[in-house]
């Protein structure tokens, strides 16, 4: 124990020295960002970050930056750091596509992800990351998504049955956020890993699922310590660091260790069961939850047939598992919740999309190719992802200065999208878009939007999430009518934005009045 206390003492001294050096450096040295306009700092220590990362005021700062400045703006970071906030298409093109290897994720972020997820896509950089993407990109192809559609429908039918049981006595408030969260977890479970986390009937929590859900708040509680990770990981082996962690008398560190161990162990169990089934042959594969059509089964097969140069070691395949579940869960469930919230607010749009779905479905599940082409459903999804992207900013770092890629302000830029850019108007997608959009050459992978960013680190799962949203919406809108509750729903800014009832509450939740419209 004395050794651990000494170590904590050394770390504290390092922290004070590091902060002092950073403040002095920022006062003495000139920065190329000095002459770029931007809002003044509201705190010496926190710069604009107190406001930018606040769940309520953050929206105002984004709007201020979007409306009062050009699309390259200087912000003040921690301890006098200068940070560039960009939403200019050319600057975004440079940061996330052309010079993406100059502007990488911060070392503290990458080191923590490596500890938590292992060597998956979110934790690797440069050539290592590029090699993983080369094998993984084809796994998310349209063809694979098409074969996965029945899995999505099966899970969503269970969701419909569960909500039906809740509303069979008449219209009631249902926490849609909670149901979207459970559904997103189960869909990435079955579609991504070929594993069932939640049958959407019983309320028995799954250890793996619970660990993933607890991850973000637990990481938040070790924010200060994680600044030292890149430094610490340069010295000593992972085994030594593990021993140190075991004896660290901090509850948050122990919780993070438990979560990480659980995710890793469960990922390994699922992986080896999958590998054994593949080796045993087709019958054994068909017995598995995803029947061999899930992302990990396809990835395993692709890896077996890849050339020796392209093949990934098992540790990197296992590292993708909790990475995928983590990246897929809150993003898609929050996007879906926001769509339902907007449709409850705009009853005319809800009726229009329902009429389109009922006509196409004819009482059956709509096949993939027809589903992705439904124009109004598609317009509703696109417009919500444009105006209300679940992730509002991405952060990149060059040698000295940070860069925030402003997803939100690029999607809402009036110079590109027109004077009505701040309005939710699905109809804009039904006629040709203004020429300014094509001229701007926005470097996003999806529909001139930055919602899934672009370049080599763009969202690999965006087609998966599109399919998920459309399947869930068709089944739910075909069976239920959604209306606003009496209480106000407020969207809070965070790594992934989330709704609460009113401004004071911090508990993520979104009650919506649900009424059954069709007997199944
Ligand atoms: C509406 C839903 C989603 C949104 C808005 C979204 C958005 C994003 C964004 C903005 C990034 C870049 C993050 C950064 O570089 O800092 C990203 C990366 C990623 N997303 Fe998504 N995502 C969504 C759904 C999904 C789904 C369903 C999956 C998996 C099936 C997924 C898997 C990933 C992965 C693995 C990465 C890291 C890619 C890399 O670094 O190579 N996402 N996503």
PDB file of N, CA and C in Angstrom, residues 99-177:
ATOM      1  N   UNK A  99      -5.558  15.691 -44.313  1.00  0.00           N
ATOM      2  CA  UNK A  99      -4.446  15.627 -43.348  1.00  0.00           C
ATOM      3  C   UNK A  99      -4.853  14.869 -42.088  1.00  0.00           C
ATOM      4  N   UNK A 100      -5.660  13.821 -42.278  1.00  0.00           N
ATOM      5  CA  UNK A 100      -6.209  13.158 -41.089  1.00  0.00           C
ATOM      6  C   UNK A 100      -5.132  12.564 -40.197  1.00  0.00           C
ATOM      7  N   UNK A 101      -3.962  12.233 -40.762  1.00  0.00           N
ATOM      8  CA  UNK A 101      -2.925  11.649 -39.908  1.00  0.00           C
ATOM      9  C   UNK A 101      -2.113  12.714 -39.177  1.00  0.00           C
ATOM     10  N   UNK A 102      -2.322  13.995 -39.558  1.00  0.00           N
ATOM     11  CA  UNK A 102      -1.704  15.086 -38.797  1.00  0.00           C
ATOM     12  C   UNK A 102      -2.594  15.413 -37.604  1.00  0.00           C
ATOM     13  N   UNK A 103      -3.917  15.381 -37.875  1.00  0.00           N
ATOM     14  CA  UNK A 103      -4.864  15.707 -36.802  1.00  0.00           C
ATOM     15  C   UNK A 103      -5.465  14.421 -36.256  1.00  0.00           C
ATOM     16  N   UNK A 104      -4.812  13.860 -35.237  1.00  0.00           N
ATOM     17  CA  UNK A 104      -5.299  12.591 -34.682  1.00  0.00           C
ATOM     18  C   UNK A 104      -6.079  12.858 -33.401  1.00  0.00           C
ATOM     19  N   UNK A 105      -6.626  11.798 -32.855  1.00  0.00           N
ATOM     20  CA  UNK A 105      -7.287  11.899 -31.553  1.00  0.00           C
ATOM     21  C   UNK A 105      -6.217  12.164 -30.489  1.00  0.00           C
ATOM     22  N   UNK A 106      -6.604  12.815 -29.381  1.00  0.00           N
ATOM     23  CA  UNK A 106      -5.636  13.129 -28.320  1.00  0.00           C
ATOM     24  C   UNK A 106      -5.100  11.838 -27.686  1.00  0.00           C
ATOM     25  N   UNK A 107      -3.791  11.800 -27.309  1.00  0.00           N
ATOM     26  CA  UNK A 107      -3.209  10.587 -26.711  1.00  0.00           C
ATOM     27  C   UNK A 107      -3.966  10.104 -25.467  1.00  0.00           C
ATOM     28  N   UNK A 108      -4.499  11.038 -24.649  1.00  0.00           N
ATOM     29  CA  UNK A 108      -5.201  10.583 -23.427  1.00  0.00           C
ATOM     30  C   UNK A 108      -6.469   9.814 -23.799  1.00  0.00           C
ATOM     31  N   UNK A 109      -7.105  10.205 -24.908  1.00  0.00           N
ATOM     32  CA  UNK A 109      -8.335   9.530 -25.344  1.00  0.00           C
ATOM     33  C   UNK A 109      -7.983   8.137 -25.873  1.00  0.00           C
ATOM     34  N   UNK A 110      -6.965   8.084 -26.717  1.00  0.00           N
ATOM     35  CA  UNK A 110      -6.585   6.810 -27.339  1.00  0.00           C
ATOM     36  C   UNK A 110      -6.107   5.803 -26.280  1.00  0.00           C
ATOM     37  N   UNK A 111      -5.284   6.267 -25.318  1.00  0.00           N
ATOM     38  CA  UNK A 111      -4.760   5.338 -24.298  1.00  0.00           C
ATOM     39  C   UNK A 111      -5.895   4.758 -23.465  1.00  0.00           C
ATOM     40  N   UNK A 112      -6.848   5.609 -23.093  1.00  0.00           N
ATOM     41  CA  UNK A 112      -7.958   5.107 -22.273  1.00  0.00           C
ATOM     42  C   UNK A 112      -8.794   4.089 -23.049  1.00  0.00           C
ATOM     43  N   UNK A 113      -9.067   4.408 -24.312  1.00  0.00           N
ATOM     44  CA  UNK A 113      -9.863   3.469 -25.125  1.00  0.00           C
ATOM     45  C   UNK A 113      -9.139   2.134 -25.269  1.00  0.00           C
ATOM     46  N   UNK A 114      -7.785   2.212 -25.399  1.00  0.00           N
ATOM     47  CA  UNK A 114      -7.022   0.966 -25.531  1.00  0.00           C
ATOM     48  C   UNK A 114      -7.189   0.118 -24.265  1.00  0.00           C
ATOM     49  N   UNK A 115      -7.139   0.766 -23.112  1.00  0.00           N
ATOM     50  CA  UNK A 115      -7.304   0.020 -21.856  1.00  0.00           C
ATOM     51  C   UNK A 115      -8.709  -0.566 -21.738  1.00  0.00           C
ATOM     52  N   UNK A 116      -9.710   0.213 -22.184  1.00  0.00           N
ATOM     53  CA  UNK A 116     -11.098  -0.184 -21.958  1.00  0.00           C
ATOM     54  C   UNK A 116     -11.602  -1.178 -23.007  1.00  0.00           C
ATOM     55  N   UNK A 117     -11.330  -0.902 -24.291  1.00  0.00           N
ATOM     56  CA  UNK A 117     -11.878  -1.753 -25.366  1.00  0.00           C
ATOM     57  C   UNK A 117     -10.862  -2.746 -25.920  1.00  0.00           C
ATOM     58  N   UNK A 118      -9.558  -2.507 -25.647  1.00  0.00           N
ATOM     59  CA  UNK A 118      -8.543  -3.298 -26.347  1.00  0.00           C
ATOM     60  C   UNK A 118      -8.322  -2.688 -27.718  1.00  0.00           C
ATOM     61  N   UNK A 119      -7.529  -3.352 -28.573  1.00  0.00           N
ATOM     62  CA  UNK A 119      -7.126  -2.740 -29.850  1.00  0.00           C
ATOM     63  C   UNK A 119      -8.211  -2.786 -30.931  1.00  0.00           C
ATOM     64  N   UNK A 120      -9.320  -2.082 -30.701  1.00  0.00           N
ATOM     65  CA  UNK A 120     -10.389  -1.984 -31.714  1.00  0.00           C
ATOM     66  C   UNK A 120     -10.254  -0.686 -32.501  1.00  0.00           C
ATOM     67  N   UNK A 121     -11.228  -0.406 -33.382  1.00  0.00           N
ATOM     68  CA  UNK A 121     -11.145   0.768 -34.260  1.00  0.00           C
ATOM     69  C   UNK A 121     -11.035   2.095 -33.509  1.00  0.00           C
ATOM     70  N   UNK A 122     -11.659   2.175 -32.340  1.00  0.00           N
ATOM     71  CA  UNK A 122     -11.635   3.455 -31.634  1.00  0.00           C
ATOM     72  C   UNK A 122     -10.307   3.717 -30.937  1.00  0.00           C
ATOM     73  N   UNK A 123      -9.442   2.679 -30.853  1.00  0.00           N
ATOM     74  CA  UNK A 123      -8.213   2.828 -30.055  1.00  0.00           C
ATOM     75  C   UNK A 123      -6.940   2.861 -30.894  1.00  0.00           C
ATOM     76  N   UNK A 124      -7.043   2.691 -32.209  1.00  0.00           N
ATOM     77  CA  UNK A 124      -5.817   2.607 -33.009  1.00  0.00           C
ATOM     78  C   UNK A 124      -5.684   3.834 -33.908  1.00  0.00           C
ATOM     79  N   UNK A 125      -4.439   4.114 -34.312  1.00  0.00           N
ATOM     80  CA  UNK A 125      -4.159   5.289 -35.148  1.00  0.00           C
ATOM     81  C   UNK A 125      -3.359   4.864 -36.384  1.00  0.00           C
ATOM     82  N   UNK A 126      -3.246   5.771 -37.354  1.00  0.00           N
ATOM     83  CA  UNK A 126      -2.338   5.615 -38.492  1.00  0.00           C
ATOM     84  C   UNK A 126      -2.540   4.328 -39.279  1.00  0.00           C
ATOM     85  N   UNK A 127      -1.392   3.695 -39.640  1.00  0.00           N
ATOM     86  CA  UNK A 127      -1.443   2.490 -40.493  1.00  0.00           C
ATOM     87  C   UNK A 127      -2.163   1.331 -39.807  1.00  0.00           C
ATOM     88  N   UNK A 128      -2.015   1.284 -38.499  1.00  0.00           N
ATOM     89  CA  UNK A 128      -2.662   0.200 -37.738  1.00  0.00           C
ATOM     90  C   UNK A 128      -4.187   0.311 -37.913  1.00  0.00           C
ATOM     91  N   UNK A 129      -4.693   1.528 -37.747  1.00  0.00           N
ATOM     92  CA  UNK A 129      -6.124   1.769 -37.896  1.00  0.00           C
ATOM     93  C   UNK A 129      -6.570   1.490 -39.333  1.00  0.00           C
ATOM     94  N   UNK A 130      -5.731   1.940 -40.291  1.00  0.00           N
ATOM     95  CA  UNK A 130      -6.080   1.771 -41.714  1.00  0.00           C
ATOM     96  C   UNK A 130      -6.212   0.285 -42.064  1.00  0.00           C
ATOM     97  N   UNK A 131      -5.318  -0.525 -41.491  1.00  0.00           N
ATOM     98  CA  UNK A 131      -5.362  -1.974 -41.771  1.00  0.00           C
ATOM     99  C   UNK A 131      -6.670  -2.583 -41.228  1.00  0.00           C
ATOM    100  N   UNK A 132      -7.070  -2.142 -40.042  1.00  0.00           N
ATOM    101  CA  UNK A 132      -8.328  -2.669 -39.482  1.00  0.00           C
ATOM    102  C   UNK A 132      -9.523  -2.257 -40.340  1.00  0.00           C
ATOM    103  N   UNK A 133      -9.529  -0.997 -40.798  1.00  0.00           N
ATOM    104  CA  UNK A 133     -10.664  -0.516 -41.612  1.00  0.00           C
ATOM    105  C   UNK A 133     -10.748  -1.290 -42.923  1.00  0.00           C
ATOM    106  N   UNK A 134      -9.558  -1.648 -43.459  1.00  0.00           N
ATOM    107  CA  UNK A 134      -9.552  -2.361 -44.746  1.00  0.00           C
ATOM    108  C   UNK A 134     -10.327  -3.676 -44.617  1.00  0.00           C
ATOM    109  N   UNK A 135     -10.141  -4.370 -43.507  1.00  0.00           N
ATOM    110  CA  UNK A 135     -10.853  -5.639 -43.337  1.00  0.00           C
ATOM    111  C   UNK A 135     -12.309  -5.411 -42.933  1.00  0.00           C
ATOM    112  N   UNK A 136     -12.529  -4.365 -42.133  1.00  0.00           N
ATOM    113  CA  UNK A 136     -13.887  -4.167 -41.589  1.00  0.00           C
ATOM    114  C   UNK A 136     -14.860  -3.467 -42.542  1.00  0.00           C
ATOM    115  N   UNK A 137     -14.371  -2.560 -43.411  1.00  0.00           N
ATOM    116  CA  UNK A 137     -15.301  -1.810 -44.280  1.00  0.00           C
ATOM    117  C   UNK A 137     -16.267  -2.719 -45.047  1.00  0.00           C
ATOM    118  N   UNK A 138     -15.767  -3.768 -45.737  1.00  0.00           N
ATOM    119  CA  UNK A 138     -16.702  -4.597 -46.518  1.00  0.00           C
ATOM    120  C   UNK A 138     -17.719  -5.353 -45.667  1.00  0.00           C
ATOM    121  N   UNK A 139     -17.399  -5.539 -44.381  1.00  0.00           N
ATOM    122  CA  UNK A 139     -18.311  -6.262 -43.501  1.00  0.00           C
ATOM    123  C   UNK A 139     -19.623  -5.473 -43.320  1.00  0.00           C
ATOM    124  N   UNK A 140     -19.539  -4.149 -43.490  1.00  0.00           N
ATOM    125  CA  UNK A 140     -20.733  -3.296 -43.327  1.00  0.00           C
ATOM    126  C   UNK A 140     -21.391  -2.976 -44.667  1.00  0.00           C
ATOM    127  N   UNK A 141     -21.174  -3.822 -45.682  1.00  0.00           N
ATOM    128  CA  UNK A 141     -21.708  -3.533 -47.020  1.00  0.00           C
ATOM    129  C   UNK A 141     -23.236  -3.621 -47.035  1.00  0.00           C
ATOM    130  N   UNK A 142     -23.823  -3.006 -48.070  1.00  0.00           N
ATOM    131  CA  UNK A 142     -25.282  -3.026 -48.215  1.00  0.00           C
ATOM    132  C   UNK A 142     -25.788  -4.462 -48.276  1.00  0.00           C
ATOM    133  N   UNK A 143     -25.036  -5.316 -48.955  1.00  0.00           N
ATOM    134  CA  UNK A 143     -25.480  -6.697 -49.105  1.00  0.00           C
ATOM    135  C   UNK A 143     -25.610  -7.398 -47.751  1.00  0.00           C
ATOM    136  N   UNK A 144     -24.609  -7.171 -46.895  1.00  0.00           N
ATOM    137  CA  UNK A 144     -24.692  -7.788 -45.562  1.00  0.00           C
ATOM    138  C   UNK A 144     -25.840  -7.207 -44.756  1.00  0.00           C
ATOM    139  N   UNK A 145     -26.076  -5.903 -44.928  1.00  0.00           N
ATOM    140  CA  UNK A 145     -27.197  -5.262 -44.204  1.00  0.00           C
ATOM    141  C   UNK A 145     -28.527  -5.897 -44.659  1.00  0.00           C
ATOM    142  N   UNK A 146     -28.615  -6.151 -45.968  1.00  0.00           N
ATOM    143  CA  UNK A 146     -29.849  -6.754 -46.523  1.00  0.00           C
ATOM    144  C   UNK A 146     -30.126  -8.102 -45.843  1.00  0.00           C
ATOM    145  N   UNK A 147     -29.071  -8.925 -45.692  1.00  0.00           N
ATOM    146  CA  UNK A 147     -29.262 -10.252 -45.077  1.00  0.00           C
ATOM    147  C   UNK A 147     -29.570 -10.164 -43.589  1.00  0.00           C
ATOM    148  N   UNK A 148     -29.175  -9.022 -42.993  1.00  0.00           N
ATOM    149  CA  UNK A 148     -29.374  -8.868 -41.555  1.00  0.00           C
ATOM    150  C   UNK A 148     -30.797  -8.393 -41.225  1.00  0.00           C
ATOM    151  N   UNK A 149     -31.520  -7.920 -42.248  1.00  0.00           N
ATOM    152  CA  UNK A 149     -32.833  -7.289 -42.005  1.00  0.00           C
ATOM    153  C   UNK A 149     -33.800  -8.185 -41.203  1.00  0.00           C
ATOM    154  N   UNK A 150     -33.908  -9.503 -41.508  1.00  0.00           N
ATOM    155  CA  UNK A 150     -34.843 -10.319 -40.712  1.00  0.00           C
ATOM    156  C   UNK A 150     -34.520 -10.317 -39.218  1.00  0.00           C
ATOM    157  N   UNK A 151     -33.220 -10.253 -38.874  1.00  0.00           N
ATOM    158  CA  UNK A 151     -32.852 -10.200 -37.443  1.00  0.00           C
ATOM    159  C   UNK A 151     -33.433  -8.922 -36.842  1.00  0.00           C
ATOM    160  N   UNK A 152     -33.289  -7.812 -37.584  1.00  0.00           N
ATOM    161  CA  UNK A 152     -33.780  -6.517 -37.086  1.00  0.00           C
ATOM    162  C   UNK A 152     -35.296  -6.563 -36.870  1.00  0.00           C
ATOM    163  N   UNK A 153     -36.001  -7.166 -37.834  1.00  0.00           N
ATOM    164  CA  UNK A 153     -37.467  -7.245 -37.700  1.00  0.00           C
ATOM    165  C   UNK A 153     -37.856  -8.097 -36.498  1.00  0.00           C
ATOM    166  N   UNK A 154     -37.136  -9.216 -36.326  1.00  0.00           N
ATOM    167  CA  UNK A 154     -37.497 -10.133 -35.236  1.00  0.00           C
ATOM    168  C   UNK A 154     -37.399  -9.415 -33.882  1.00  0.00           C
ATOM    169  N   UNK A 155     -36.289  -8.702 -33.686  1.00  0.00           N
ATOM    170  CA  UNK A 155     -36.103  -7.989 -32.415  1.00  0.00           C
ATOM    171  C   UNK A 155     -37.178  -6.910 -32.262  1.00  0.00           C
ATOM    172  N   UNK A 156     -37.473  -6.202 -33.373  1.00  0.00           N
ATOM    173  CA  UNK A 156     -38.428  -5.084 -33.273  1.00  0.00           C
ATOM    174  C   UNK A 156     -39.854  -5.584 -33.029  1.00  0.00           C
ATOM    175  N   UNK A 157     -40.171  -6.790 -33.496  1.00  0.00           N
ATOM    176  CA  UNK A 157     -41.497  -7.352 -33.177  1.00  0.00           C
ATOM    177  C   UNK A 157     -41.617  -7.564 -31.662  1.00  0.00           C
ATOM    178  N   UNK A 158     -40.510  -8.001 -31.032  1.00  0.00           N
ATOM    179  CA  UNK A 158     -40.558  -8.181 -29.572  1.00  0.00           C
ATOM    180  C   UNK A 158     -40.782  -6.838 -28.897  1.00  0.00           C
ATOM    181  N   UNK A 159     -40.139  -5.788 -29.438  1.00  0.00           N
ATOM    182  CA  UNK A 159     -40.324  -4.454 -28.874  1.00  0.00           C
ATOM    183  C   UNK A 159     -41.796  -4.042 -28.987  1.00  0.00           C
ATOM    184  N   UNK A 160     -42.375  -4.250 -30.181  1.00  0.00           N
ATOM    185  CA  UNK A 160     -43.787  -3.883 -30.385  1.00  0.00           C
ATOM    186  C   UNK A 160     -44.679  -4.624 -29.378  1.00  0.00           C
ATOM    187  N   UNK A 161     -44.401  -5.928 -29.166  1.00  0.00           N
ATOM    188  CA  UNK A 161     -45.232  -6.700 -28.236  1.00  0.00           C
ATOM    189  C   UNK A 161     -45.100  -6.155 -26.818  1.00  0.00           C
ATOM    190  N   UNK A 162     -43.864  -5.767 -26.467  1.00  0.00           N
ATOM    191  CA  UNK A 162     -43.640  -5.254 -25.107  1.00  0.00           C
ATOM    192  C   UNK A 162     -44.387  -3.940 -24.916  1.00  0.00           C
ATOM    193  N   UNK A 163     -44.348  -3.052 -25.909  1.00  0.00           N
ATOM    194  CA  UNK A 163     -45.054  -1.765 -25.753  1.00  0.00           C
ATOM    195  C   UNK A 163     -46.567  -2.003 -25.798  1.00  0.00           C
ATOM    196  N   UNK A 164     -47.008  -2.936 -26.647  1.00  0.00           N
ATOM    197  CA  UNK A 164     -48.440  -3.248 -26.717  1.00  0.00           C
ATOM    198  C   UNK A 164     -48.946  -3.651 -25.332  1.00  0.00           C
ATOM    199  N   UNK A 165     -48.156  -4.487 -24.630  1.00  0.00           N
ATOM    200  CA  UNK A 165     -48.583  -4.931 -23.296  1.00  0.00           C
ATOM    201  C   UNK A 165     -48.715  -3.729 -22.360  1.00  0.00           C
ATOM    202  N   UNK A 166     -47.857  -2.728 -22.556  1.00  0.00           N
ATOM    203  CA  UNK A 166     -47.891  -1.555 -21.670  1.00  0.00           C
ATOM    204  C   UNK A 166     -49.087  -0.645 -21.947  1.00  0.00           C
ATOM    205  N   UNK A 167     -49.569  -0.609 -23.203  1.00  0.00           N
ATOM    206  CA  UNK A 167     -50.612   0.374 -23.558  1.00  0.00           C
ATOM    207  C   UNK A 167     -51.972  -0.275 -23.843  1.00  0.00           C
ATOM    208  N   UNK A 168     -52.104  -1.562 -23.496  1.00  0.00           N
ATOM    209  CA  UNK A 168     -53.342  -2.246 -23.904  1.00  0.00           C
ATOM    210  C   UNK A 168     -54.594  -1.661 -23.221  1.00  0.00           C
ATOM    211  N   UNK A 169     -54.407  -0.997 -22.053  1.00  0.00           N
ATOM    212  CA  UNK A 169     -55.557  -0.412 -21.356  1.00  0.00           C
ATOM    213  C   UNK A 169     -55.945   0.961 -21.891  1.00  0.00           C
ATOM    214  N   UNK A 170     -55.230   1.504 -22.839  1.00  0.00           N
ATOM    215  CA  UNK A 170     -55.504   2.853 -23.353  1.00  0.00           C
ATOM    216  C   UNK A 170     -54.222   3.665 -23.395  1.00  0.00           C
ATOM    217  N   UNK A 171     -54.277   4.907 -23.913  1.00  0.00           N
ATOM    218  CA  UNK A 171     -53.054   5.713 -24.064  1.00  0.00           C
ATOM    219  C   UNK A 171     -52.367   5.953 -22.718  1.00  0.00           C
ATOM    220  N   UNK A 172     -51.074   5.707 -22.677  1.00  0.00           N
ATOM    221  CA  UNK A 172     -50.298   6.003 -21.452  1.00  0.00           C
ATOM    222  C   UNK A 172     -48.924   6.544 -21.836  1.00  0.00           C
ATOM    223  N   UNK A 173     -48.281   7.178 -20.853  1.00  0.00           N
ATOM    224  CA  UNK A 173     -46.917   7.653 -21.089  1.00  0.00           C
ATOM    225  C   UNK A 173     -45.948   6.482 -20.993  1.00  0.00           C
ATOM    226  N   UNK A 174     -45.089   6.368 -21.991  1.00  0.00           N
ATOM    227  CA  UNK A 174     -44.110   5.284 -22.023  1.00  0.00           C
ATOM    228  C   UNK A 174     -42.736   5.942 -22.154  1.00  0.00           C
ATOM    229  N   UNK A 175     -41.741   5.446 -21.395  1.00  0.00           N
ATOM    230  CA  UNK A 175     -40.401   6.025 -21.537  1.00  0.00           C
ATOM    231  C   UNK A 175     -39.758   5.467 -22.812  1.00  0.00           C
ATOM    232  N   UNK A 176     -39.925   6.227 -23.881  1.00  0.00           N
ATOM    233  CA  UNK A 176     -39.440   5.771 -25.185  1.00  0.00           C
ATOM    234  C   UNK A 176     -37.912   5.672 -25.210  1.00  0.00           C
ATOM    235  N   UNK A 177     -37.227   6.575 -24.485  1.00  0.00           N
ATOM    236  CA  UNK A 177     -35.756   6.523 -24.480  1.00  0.00           C
ATOM    237  C   UNK A 177     -35.275   5.184 -23.937  1.00  0.00           C
TER     238      UNK A 177
END
